C-alpha atoms as a PDB file:
ATOM      1  CA  MET A   1      30.534 -24.988 -46.274  1.00  0.00           C
ATOM      2  CA  MET A   2      27.000 -25.426 -44.933  1.00  0.00           C
ATOM      3  CA  LEU A   3      28.278 -26.638 -41.555  1.00  0.00           C
ATOM      4  CA  SER A   4      30.571 -23.643 -41.093  1.00  0.00           C
ATOM      5  CA  ALA A   5      27.686 -21.292 -41.907  1.00  0.00           C
ATOM      6  CA  LEU A   6      25.561 -22.995 -39.251  1.00  0.00           C
ATOM      7  CA  PHE A   7      28.351 -22.639 -36.685  1.00  0.00           C
ATOM      8  CA  ALA A   8      28.743 -18.962 -37.580  1.00  0.00           C
ATOM      9  CA  LEU A   9      25.003 -18.416 -37.160  1.00  0.00           C
ATOM     10  CA  LEU A  10      25.038 -20.265 -33.861  1.00  0.00           C
ATOM     11  CA  GLY A  11      27.928 -18.087 -32.677  1.00  0.00           C
ATOM     12  CA  VAL A  12      26.056 -14.924 -33.579  1.00  0.00           C
ATOM     13  CA  LEU A  13      22.915 -16.135 -31.762  1.00  0.00           C
ATOM     14  CA  VAL A  14      24.902 -16.975 -28.625  1.00  0.00           C
ATOM     15  CA  ALA A  15      26.606 -13.567 -28.720  1.00  0.00           C
ATOM     16  CA  VAL A  16      23.256 -11.772 -29.082  1.00  0.00           C
ATOM     17  CA  TYR A  17      21.785 -13.775 -26.189  1.00  0.00           C
ATOM     18  CA  LEU A  18      24.765 -13.025 -23.938  1.00  0.00           C
ATOM     19  CA  LEU A  19      24.631  -9.317 -24.768  1.00  0.00           C
ATOM     20  CA  PHE A  20      20.904  -9.238 -24.039  1.00  0.00           C
ATOM     21  CA  PHE A  21      21.344 -11.128 -20.754  1.00  0.00           C
ATOM     22  CA  TYR A  22      24.244  -8.932 -19.661  1.00  0.00           C
ATOM     23  CA  SER A  23      22.411  -5.715 -20.545  1.00  0.00           C
ATOM     24  CA  ARG A  24      19.472  -6.773 -18.364  1.00  0.00           C
ATOM     25  CA  ARG A  25      21.806  -7.390 -15.436  1.00  0.00           C
ATOM     26  CA  THR A  26      23.712  -4.117 -15.783  1.00  0.00           C
ATOM     27  CA  ARG A  27      21.662  -1.317 -14.338  1.00  0.00           C
ATOM     28  CA  ARG A  28      23.143   2.116 -14.708  1.00  0.00           C
ATOM     29  CA  THR A  29      22.530   4.614 -11.922  1.00  0.00           C
ATOM     30  CA  PRO A  30      23.337   8.321 -11.991  1.00  0.00           C
ATOM     31  CA  SER A  31      26.465   9.171 -10.014  1.00  0.00           C
ATOM     32  CA  ASN A  32      24.546  11.606  -7.786  1.00  0.00           C
ATOM     33  CA  LEU A  33      21.998   8.967  -6.793  1.00  0.00           C
ATOM     34  CA  VAL A  34      22.531   7.234  -3.463  1.00  0.00           C
ATOM     35  CA  VAL A  35      21.962   3.533  -3.892  1.00  0.00           C
ATOM     36  CA  ASP A  36      20.786   1.488  -0.920  1.00  0.00           C
ATOM     37  CA  SER A  37      23.311  -1.317  -0.725  1.00  0.00           C
ATOM     38  CA  ALA A  38      21.379  -3.409   1.781  1.00  0.00           C
ATOM     39  CA  PRO A  39      20.550  -6.852   0.421  1.00  0.00           C
ATOM     40  CA  LYS A  40      16.987  -7.280  -0.854  1.00  0.00           C
ATOM     41  CA  SER A  41      16.272  -9.817   1.861  1.00  0.00           C
ATOM     42  CA  ARG A  42      17.285  -7.339   4.586  1.00  0.00           C
ATOM     43  CA  LYS A  43      14.961  -4.709   3.091  1.00  0.00           C
ATOM     44  CA  ARG A  44      12.007  -7.087   3.054  1.00  0.00           C
ATOM     45  CA  PHE A  45      12.540  -9.040   6.270  1.00  0.00           C
ATOM     46  CA  GLY A  46      14.488  -6.621   8.463  1.00  0.00           C
ATOM     47  CA  ASN A  47      15.639  -8.322  11.670  1.00  0.00           C
ATOM     48  CA  ARG A  48      13.924 -11.577  10.735  1.00  0.00           C
ATOM     49  CA  VAL A  49      16.758 -12.396   8.322  1.00  0.00           C
ATOM     50  CA  GLY A  50      18.748 -15.290   9.664  1.00  0.00           C
ATOM     51  CA  GLN A  51      15.978 -17.072  11.515  1.00  0.00           C
ATOM     52  CA  LYS A  52      15.313 -20.800  11.184  1.00  0.00           C
ATOM     53  CA  PHE A  53      12.513 -22.213   9.070  1.00  0.00           C
ATOM     54  CA  THR A  54      10.985 -25.673   8.896  1.00  0.00           C
ATOM     55  CA  LEU A  55      10.502 -27.367   5.541  1.00  0.00           C
ATOM     56  CA  ALA A  56       6.735 -27.080   6.150  1.00  0.00           C
ATOM     57  CA  GLU A  57       7.080 -23.284   6.451  1.00  0.00           C
ATOM     58  CA  VAL A  58       9.156 -23.122   3.285  1.00  0.00           C
ATOM     59  CA  SER A  59       6.719 -25.338   1.372  1.00  0.00           C
ATOM     60  CA  SER A  60       3.910 -22.802   1.848  1.00  0.00           C
ATOM     61  CA  HIS A  61       5.893 -20.279  -0.254  1.00  0.00           C
ATOM     62  CA  ASN A  62       5.499 -22.102  -3.555  1.00  0.00           C
ATOM     63  CA  ARG A  63       4.000 -19.576  -5.959  1.00  0.00           C
ATOM     64  CA  ARG A  64       5.282 -17.069  -8.494  1.00  0.00           C
ATOM     65  CA  ASP A  65       4.277 -14.187  -6.191  1.00  0.00           C
ATOM     66  CA  ASP A  66       5.738 -15.846  -3.066  1.00  0.00           C
ATOM     67  CA  LEU A  67       8.716 -18.059  -3.899  1.00  0.00           C
ATOM     68  CA  TRP A  68      11.145 -19.503  -1.382  1.00  0.00           C
ATOM     69  CA  LEU A  69      13.837 -22.075  -2.183  1.00  0.00           C
ATOM     70  CA  VAL A  70      16.230 -24.088  -0.049  1.00  0.00           C
ATOM     71  CA  ILE A  71      19.789 -24.322  -1.360  1.00  0.00           C
ATOM     72  CA  GLU A  72      22.336 -26.256   0.679  1.00  0.00           C
ATOM     73  CA  GLY A  73      20.295 -25.888   3.866  1.00  0.00           C
ATOM     74  CA  LYS A  74      19.792 -22.128   3.506  1.00  0.00           C
ATOM     75  CA  VAL A  75      16.446 -20.504   2.761  1.00  0.00           C
ATOM     76  CA  TYR A  76      16.159 -17.827   0.078  1.00  0.00           C
ATOM     77  CA  ASP A  77      13.225 -15.636  -0.959  1.00  0.00           C
ATOM     78  CA  PHE A  78      13.420 -15.357  -4.761  1.00  0.00           C
ATOM     79  CA  THR A  79      10.009 -13.698  -5.170  1.00  0.00           C
ATOM     80  CA  SER A  80      11.521 -10.502  -6.560  1.00  0.00           C
ATOM     81  CA  PHE A  81      13.730 -12.458  -8.980  1.00  0.00           C
ATOM     82  CA  VAL A  82      11.104 -14.676 -10.644  1.00  0.00           C
ATOM     83  CA  GLU A  83      10.405 -12.282 -13.517  1.00  0.00           C
ATOM     84  CA  ASP A  84      14.147 -11.693 -14.134  1.00  0.00           C
ATOM     85  CA  HIS A  85      15.137 -15.374 -14.094  1.00  0.00           C
ATOM     86  CA  PRO A  86      16.877 -16.073 -17.430  1.00  0.00           C
ATOM     87  CA  GLY A  87      15.467 -19.598 -17.443  1.00  0.00           C
ATOM     88  CA  GLY A  88      11.905 -18.337 -17.246  1.00  0.00           C
ATOM     89  CA  ASP A  89       9.532 -20.462 -15.209  1.00  0.00           C
ATOM     90  CA  ALA A  90      12.161 -23.140 -14.597  1.00  0.00           C
ATOM     91  CA  ILE A  91      12.770 -21.485 -11.217  1.00  0.00           C
ATOM     92  CA  LEU A  92       9.233 -22.520 -10.221  1.00  0.00           C
ATOM     93  CA  ARG A  93      10.068 -26.216 -10.587  1.00  0.00           C
ATOM     94  CA  TYR A  94      11.418 -26.349  -7.022  1.00  0.00           C
ATOM     95  CA  ALA A  95       9.135 -23.684  -5.515  1.00  0.00           C
ATOM     96  CA  GLY A  96       8.810 -24.163  -1.776  1.00  0.00           C
ATOM     97  CA  SER A  97      11.294 -27.029  -1.643  1.00  0.00           C
ATOM     98  CA  ASP A  98      14.956 -27.996  -1.746  1.00  0.00           C
ATOM     99  CA  ALA A  99      16.401 -26.702  -5.018  1.00  0.00           C
ATOM    100  CA  THR A 100      20.034 -27.638  -4.359  1.00  0.00           C
ATOM    101  CA  VAL A 101      20.221 -30.197  -7.166  1.00  0.00           C
ATOM    102  CA  GLY A 102      18.561 -27.906  -9.711  1.00  0.00           C
ATOM    103  CA  PHE A 103      20.598 -24.907  -8.613  1.00  0.00           C
ATOM    104  CA  LYS A 104      23.887 -26.735  -9.030  1.00  0.00           C
ATOM    105  CA  GLY A 105      22.994 -27.689 -12.600  1.00  0.00           C
ATOM    106  CA  PRO A 106      25.232 -26.812 -15.549  1.00  0.00           C
ATOM    107  CA  GLN A 107      22.847 -24.069 -16.674  1.00  0.00           C
ATOM    108  CA  HIS A 108      23.956 -21.744 -13.871  1.00  0.00           C
ATOM    109  CA  PRO A 109      27.181 -19.778 -14.263  1.00  0.00           C
ATOM    110  CA  ALA A 110      29.543 -19.540 -11.281  1.00  0.00           C
ATOM    111  CA  ARG A 111      28.462 -15.944 -10.590  1.00  0.00           C
ATOM    112  CA  VAL A 112      25.058 -17.068  -9.287  1.00  0.00           C
ATOM    113  CA  TRP A 113      26.797 -17.953  -6.018  1.00  0.00           C
ATOM    114  CA  ASP A 114      27.684 -14.258  -5.719  1.00  0.00           C
ATOM    115  CA  MET A 115      24.087 -13.203  -6.379  1.00  0.00           C
ATOM    116  CA  ILE A 116      22.118 -15.419  -4.012  1.00  0.00           C
ATOM    117  CA  PRO A 117      23.209 -13.840  -0.697  1.00  0.00           C
ATOM    118  CA  ASP A 118      20.923 -10.906  -1.566  1.00  0.00           C
ATOM    119  CA  TYR A 119      17.971 -13.282  -1.307  1.00  0.00           C
ATOM    120  CA  PHE A 120      19.029 -15.101   1.891  1.00  0.00           C
ATOM    121  CA  ILE A 121      16.436 -15.023   4.667  1.00  0.00           C
ATOM    122  CA  GLY A 122      17.414 -17.849   7.010  1.00  0.00           C
ATOM    123  CA  GLU A 123      18.412 -21.440   7.508  1.00  0.00           C
ATOM    124  CA  LEU A 124      16.511 -24.672   7.308  1.00  0.00           C
ATOM    125  CA  GLU A 125      16.068 -26.260  10.719  1.00  0.00           C
ATOM    126  CA  SER A 126      18.405 -29.241  10.949  1.00  0.00           C
ATOM    127  CA  SER A 127      15.564 -31.621  11.810  1.00  0.00           C
ATOM    128  CA  SER A 128      13.873 -30.821   8.501  1.00  0.00           C
ATOM    129  CA  LYS A 129      16.884 -31.172   6.141  1.00  0.00           C
END
């Protein structure tokens, strides 16, 4: 009896967390509002998106207010996402470095692969991989 009550409570807590997380990700916009669909990285970096970066360049962007990560040889600027990261400051663990291993962890749902292109700014130079 006690075990089933604990499982029921756990289920309710998970449901509340998922609803909270989903509601933060769903932003409603009025139908008459024109939404700029350009990726965040394109807005911030303009024509610089897609350039090559050395690991030394990436490593200098290692703070909460300037956060770059390398994931599978691609460089992403997650500065604007730090405060929204569901895992809190865990995103800072790999700040300015290769976060491929951490990113591929079981804590990330499959949809994160659909989200990260918005933060893409370039590629890691092959000599620095």
